[in-house]
Amino acid sequence: MAIHCPECGFTNVEGANYCQKCGGYLGDRPADGPAGEPQTATYRVGETGEFIPIDVGDVVDAQGAALVIRAGGGRVGESFPLEADRLTIGRRPDSDVFLDDVTVSRDHALLVRRGDAYYLDDLGSLNGTYVNRKRIESEQLRDGDELQVGKYKLTFLSR
């Protein structure tokens, strides 16, 4: 039976101790998670606010890349397919990735496709933008990178 990483959701082979994608510790957990608890499902929010379960692998295959919230704001598992060349991230309600918390600036960061790569640009946010725990001004993203925007932690997934 496969083991799902609690950090990024990647499906690992049975018996693995560390995630092949992000390096997170898998330990001796059963396939469903610690103490038999189900793993966090990945979803998108529908037009009427309902949660629609998705396979993030399918989103990445179809769109090329996605962001998944890993921690923060009670929204763990929510995903954002990167369908446009520019996505705004912030506390402004019309942001493409709306993160409603005072630790997030109204116009916090911008995710931009430049050529075949995605870059995360900080927009002068008060609390900063981080990639793999390093404060950045602008950073090229790679599959499995951890982004931190305010109290939210997101994973960048690409094919």
PDB file of C-alpha atoms in Angstrom:
ATOM      1  CA  MET A   1       0.000   0.000   0.000  1.00  0.00           C
ATOM      2  CA  ALA A   2       1.245   3.529  -0.785  1.00  0.00           C
ATOM      3  CA  ILE A   3       2.233   6.111   1.828  1.00  0.00           C
ATOM      4  CA  HIS A   4       1.121   9.719   1.314  1.00  0.00           C
ATOM      5  CA  CYS A   5       3.516  12.414   2.485  1.00  0.00           C
ATOM      6  CA  PRO A   6       1.946  14.632   5.182  1.00  0.00           C
ATOM      7  CA  GLU A   7       4.038  17.568   3.932  1.00  0.00           C
ATOM      8  CA  CYS A   8       3.320  17.644   0.179  1.00  0.00           C
ATOM      9  CA  GLY A   9       0.839  14.821  -0.440  1.00  0.00           C
ATOM     10  CA  PHE A  10       3.134  12.909  -2.814  1.00  0.00           C
ATOM     11  CA  THR A  11       2.413   9.158  -3.053  1.00  0.00           C
ATOM     12  CA  ASN A  12       5.467   7.180  -1.957  1.00  0.00           C
ATOM     13  CA  VAL A  13       6.150   3.453  -2.109  1.00  0.00           C
ATOM     14  CA  GLU A  14       5.336   1.335   0.929  1.00  0.00           C
ATOM     15  CA  GLY A  15       8.163   1.174   3.439  1.00  0.00           C
ATOM     16  CA  ALA A  16       9.698   4.547   2.501  1.00  0.00           C
ATOM     17  CA  ASN A  17      10.929   6.628   5.433  1.00  0.00           C
ATOM     18  CA  TYR A  18      11.297   9.933   3.561  1.00  0.00           C
ATOM     19  CA  CYS A  19       9.246  11.493   0.782  1.00  0.00           C
ATOM     20  CA  GLN A  20      10.796  11.122  -2.666  1.00  0.00           C
ATOM     21  CA  LYS A  21       9.481  14.557  -3.648  1.00  0.00           C
ATOM     22  CA  CYS A  22      10.023  16.898  -0.668  1.00  0.00           C
ATOM     23  CA  GLY A  23      12.165  14.839   1.723  1.00  0.00           C
ATOM     24  CA  GLY A  24       9.588  15.018   4.535  1.00  0.00           C
ATOM     25  CA  TYR A  25       9.759  12.297   7.194  1.00  0.00           C
ATOM     26  CA  LEU A  26       7.198   9.540   6.652  1.00  0.00           C
ATOM     27  CA  GLY A  27       8.110   7.415   9.650  1.00  0.00           C
ATOM     28  CA  ASP A  28       6.221   4.260  10.460  1.00  0.00           C
ATOM     29  CA  ARG A  29       2.787   5.709   9.757  1.00  0.00           C
ATOM     30  CA  PRO A  30       0.083   3.615   8.171  1.00  0.00           C
ATOM     31  CA  ALA A  31      -1.015   4.621   4.662  1.00  0.00           C
ATOM     32  CA  ASP A  32      -3.966   6.616   6.019  1.00  0.00           C
ATOM     33  CA  GLY A  33      -1.793   8.812   8.237  1.00  0.00           C
ATOM     34  CA  PRO A  34      -0.955   9.034  11.948  1.00  0.00           C
ATOM     35  CA  ALA A  35      -3.115   6.846  14.180  1.00  0.00           C
ATOM     36  CA  GLY A  36      -5.294   5.850  11.238  1.00  0.00           C
ATOM     37  CA  GLU A  37      -6.449   9.429  10.567  1.00  0.00           C
ATOM     38  CA  PRO A  38      -7.198  10.133   6.903  1.00  0.00           C
ATOM     39  CA  GLN A  39      -4.715  12.256   5.001  1.00  0.00           C
ATOM     40  CA  THR A  40      -5.615  15.805   4.043  1.00  0.00           C
ATOM     41  CA  ALA A  41      -7.508  15.838   0.762  1.00  0.00           C
ATOM     42  CA  THR A  42      -6.637  18.314  -1.944  1.00  0.00           C
ATOM     43  CA  TYR A  43      -9.548  20.346  -3.188  1.00  0.00           C
ATOM     44  CA  ARG A  44     -10.639  23.468  -5.002  1.00  0.00           C
ATOM     45  CA  VAL A  45     -13.465  25.752  -3.964  1.00  0.00           C
ATOM     46  CA  GLY A  46     -16.391  25.809  -6.383  1.00  0.00           C
ATOM     47  CA  GLU A  47     -18.333  28.879  -7.476  1.00  0.00           C
ATOM     48  CA  THR A  48     -20.863  28.449  -4.666  1.00  0.00           C
ATOM     49  CA  GLY A  49     -18.221  27.776  -2.003  1.00  0.00           C
ATOM     50  CA  GLU A  50     -18.450  23.980  -2.015  1.00  0.00           C
ATOM     51  CA  PHE A  51     -15.291  21.874  -1.707  1.00  0.00           C
ATOM     52  CA  ILE A  52     -14.567  19.842  -4.827  1.00  0.00           C
ATOM     53  CA  PRO A  53     -12.038  17.023  -4.253  1.00  0.00           C
ATOM     54  CA  ILE A  54      -9.305  16.854  -6.892  1.00  0.00           C
ATOM     55  CA  ASP A  55      -6.181  14.884  -7.648  1.00  0.00           C
ATOM     56  CA  VAL A  56      -3.428  17.502  -7.598  1.00  0.00           C
ATOM     57  CA  GLY A  57      -1.401  15.289  -9.962  1.00  0.00           C
ATOM     58  CA  ASP A  58      -4.144  15.675 -12.562  1.00  0.00           C
ATOM     59  CA  VAL A  59      -4.113  19.467 -12.096  1.00  0.00           C
ATOM     60  CA  VAL A  60      -0.343  19.614 -12.495  1.00  0.00           C
ATOM     61  CA  ASP A  61      -0.514  17.401 -15.599  1.00  0.00           C
ATOM     62  CA  ALA A  62      -3.273  19.532 -17.149  1.00  0.00           C
ATOM     63  CA  GLN A  63      -2.055  23.016 -16.148  1.00  0.00           C
ATOM     64  CA  GLY A  64       1.676  22.406 -15.742  1.00  0.00           C
ATOM     65  CA  ALA A  65       1.808  23.752 -12.175  1.00  0.00           C
ATOM     66  CA  ALA A  66      -0.239  24.378  -9.040  1.00  0.00           C
ATOM     67  CA  LEU A  67       0.013  25.797  -5.537  1.00  0.00           C
ATOM     68  CA  VAL A  68      -1.358  23.770  -2.602  1.00  0.00           C
ATOM     69  CA  ILE A  69      -1.888  25.209   0.888  1.00  0.00           C
ATOM     70  CA  ARG A  70      -0.019  23.006   3.367  1.00  0.00           C
ATOM     71  CA  ALA A  71      -0.663  24.964   6.567  1.00  0.00           C
ATOM     72  CA  GLY A  72      -2.509  28.041   7.768  1.00  0.00           C
ATOM     73  CA  GLY A  73      -5.968  29.514   7.991  1.00  0.00           C
ATOM     74  CA  GLY A  74      -7.843  26.217   8.177  1.00  0.00           C
ATOM     75  CA  ARG A  75      -7.469  25.823   4.411  1.00  0.00           C
ATOM     76  CA  VAL A  76      -4.989  22.939   4.259  1.00  0.00           C
ATOM     77  CA  GLY A  77      -5.359  21.092   0.974  1.00  0.00           C
ATOM     78  CA  GLU A  78      -6.852  23.956  -1.043  1.00  0.00           C
ATOM     79  CA  SER A  79      -5.194  24.125  -4.451  1.00  0.00           C
ATOM     80  CA  PHE A  80      -4.709  26.811  -7.071  1.00  0.00           C
ATOM     81  CA  PRO A  81      -3.928  25.665 -10.623  1.00  0.00           C
ATOM     82  CA  LEU A  82      -1.564  28.094 -12.350  1.00  0.00           C
ATOM     83  CA  GLU A  83      -3.628  28.776 -15.445  1.00  0.00           C
ATOM     84  CA  ALA A  84      -2.448  32.349 -16.119  1.00  0.00           C
ATOM     85  CA  ASP A  85       0.989  33.873 -16.632  1.00  0.00           C
ATOM     86  CA  ARG A  86       0.517  36.157 -13.585  1.00  0.00           C
ATOM     87  CA  LEU A  87      -1.201  35.405 -10.295  1.00  0.00           C
ATOM     88  CA  THR A  88      -1.540  37.883  -7.463  1.00  0.00           C
ATOM     89  CA  ILE A  89      -1.178  36.627  -3.899  1.00  0.00           C
ATOM     90  CA  GLY A  90      -2.505  38.690  -1.027  1.00  0.00           C
ATOM     91  CA  ARG A  91      -5.186  39.737   1.402  1.00  0.00           C
ATOM     92  CA  ARG A  92      -7.075  41.768  -1.219  1.00  0.00           C
ATOM     93  CA  PRO A  93     -10.344  39.872  -1.900  1.00  0.00           C
ATOM     94  CA  ASP A  94      -9.836  40.024  -5.673  1.00  0.00           C
ATOM     95  CA  SER A  95      -6.367  38.418  -5.444  1.00  0.00           C
ATOM     96  CA  ASP A  96      -5.960  35.247  -7.507  1.00  0.00           C
ATOM     97  CA  VAL A  97      -4.689  33.516  -4.350  1.00  0.00           C
ATOM     98  CA  PHE A  98      -6.694  35.212  -1.572  1.00  0.00           C
ATOM     99  CA  LEU A  99      -5.152  34.621   1.869  1.00  0.00           C
ATOM    100  CA  ASP A 100      -7.323  36.327   4.470  1.00  0.00           C
ATOM    101  CA  ASP A 101      -5.083  37.003   7.466  1.00  0.00           C
ATOM    102  CA  VAL A 102      -3.422  40.111   8.929  1.00  0.00           C
ATOM    103  CA  THR A 103       0.025  38.483   8.467  1.00  0.00           C
ATOM    104  CA  VAL A 104      -0.526  38.753   4.703  1.00  0.00           C
ATOM    105  CA  SER A 105      -0.208  42.137   2.952  1.00  0.00           C
ATOM    106  CA  ARG A 106      -3.009  43.257   0.637  1.00  0.00           C
ATOM    107  CA  ASP A 107      -0.643  42.955  -2.327  1.00  0.00           C
ATOM    108  CA  HIS A 108       1.872  40.503  -0.892  1.00  0.00           C
ATOM    109  CA  ALA A 109       3.475  38.668  -3.811  1.00  0.00           C
ATOM    110  CA  LEU A 110       3.213  37.953  -7.499  1.00  0.00           C
ATOM    111  CA  LEU A 111       3.688  34.591  -9.196  1.00  0.00           C
ATOM    112  CA  VAL A 112       4.889  35.145 -12.764  1.00  0.00           C
ATOM    113  CA  ARG A 113       5.703  32.782 -15.600  1.00  0.00           C
ATOM    114  CA  ARG A 114       8.874  33.859 -17.382  1.00  0.00           C
ATOM    115  CA  GLY A 115       9.607  31.567 -20.302  1.00  0.00           C
ATOM    116  CA  ASP A 116       9.222  27.995 -19.059  1.00  0.00           C
ATOM    117  CA  ALA A 117       9.777  28.863 -15.383  1.00  0.00           C
ATOM    118  CA  TYR A 118       7.691  30.378 -12.601  1.00  0.00           C
ATOM    119  CA  TYR A 119       9.072  33.105 -10.352  1.00  0.00           C
ATOM    120  CA  LEU A 120       7.765  34.376  -7.036  1.00  0.00           C
ATOM    121  CA  ASP A 121       8.261  38.120  -6.548  1.00  0.00           C
ATOM    122  CA  ASP A 122       7.705  39.857  -3.199  1.00  0.00           C
ATOM    123  CA  LEU A 123       5.766  43.109  -3.633  1.00  0.00           C
ATOM    124  CA  GLY A 124       7.297  44.925  -0.662  1.00  0.00           C
ATOM    125  CA  SER A 125       5.244  43.017   1.903  1.00  0.00           C
ATOM    126  CA  LEU A 126       5.692  43.879   5.564  1.00  0.00           C
ATOM    127  CA  ASN A 127       6.316  40.286   6.764  1.00  0.00           C
ATOM    128  CA  GLY A 128       8.256  39.169   3.693  1.00  0.00           C
ATOM    129  CA  THR A 129       7.902  36.253   1.316  1.00  0.00           C
ATOM    130  CA  TYR A 130       9.897  33.065   1.811  1.00  0.00           C
ATOM    131  CA  VAL A 131      10.907  30.168  -0.407  1.00  0.00           C
ATOM    132  CA  ASN A 132      12.294  27.131   1.420  1.00  0.00           C
ATOM    133  CA  ARG A 133      12.578  29.232   4.598  1.00  0.00           C
ATOM    134  CA  LYS A 134      14.736  31.897   2.901  1.00  0.00           C
ATOM    135  CA  ARG A 135      13.416  35.456   2.554  1.00  0.00           C
ATOM    136  CA  ILE A 136      13.314  36.430  -1.104  1.00  0.00           C
ATOM    137  CA  GLU A 137      12.766  39.431  -3.343  1.00  0.00           C
ATOM    138  CA  SER A 138      12.436  37.271  -6.462  1.00  0.00           C
ATOM    139  CA  GLU A 139      13.058  33.542  -6.768  1.00  0.00           C
ATOM    140  CA  GLN A 140      12.670  30.942  -9.493  1.00  0.00           C
ATOM    141  CA  LEU A 141      10.444  28.132  -8.243  1.00  0.00           C
ATOM    142  CA  ARG A 142      11.144  24.434  -8.591  1.00  0.00           C
ATOM    143  CA  ASP A 143       8.847  21.473  -8.073  1.00  0.00           C
ATOM    144  CA  GLY A 144       8.292  20.853  -4.352  1.00  0.00           C
ATOM    145  CA  ASP A 145       9.416  24.312  -3.149  1.00  0.00           C
ATOM    146  CA  GLU A 146       7.808  25.526   0.072  1.00  0.00           C
ATOM    147  CA  LEU A 147       6.442  29.081  -0.059  1.00  0.00           C
ATOM    148  CA  GLN A 148       5.532  31.063   3.023  1.00  0.00           C
ATOM    149  CA  VAL A 149       3.232  34.056   2.782  1.00  0.00           C
ATOM    150  CA  GLY A 150       2.304  35.355   6.226  1.00  0.00           C
ATOM    151  CA  LYS A 151       1.152  32.387   8.296  1.00  0.00           C
ATOM    152  CA  TYR A 152       0.358  30.324   5.192  1.00  0.00           C
ATOM    153  CA  LYS A 153       2.687  27.627   3.885  1.00  0.00           C
ATOM    154  CA  LEU A 154       2.136  26.519   0.307  1.00  0.00           C
ATOM    155  CA  THR A 155       3.823  23.945  -1.886  1.00  0.00           C
ATOM    156  CA  PHE A 156       4.647  24.677  -5.527  1.00  0.00           C
ATOM    157  CA  LEU A 157       4.091  21.622  -7.708  1.00  0.00           C
ATOM    158  CA  SER A 158       5.063  21.392 -11.379  1.00  0.00           C
ATOM    159  CA  ARG A 159       5.750  18.695 -13.902  1.00  0.00           C
TER     160      ARG A 159
END
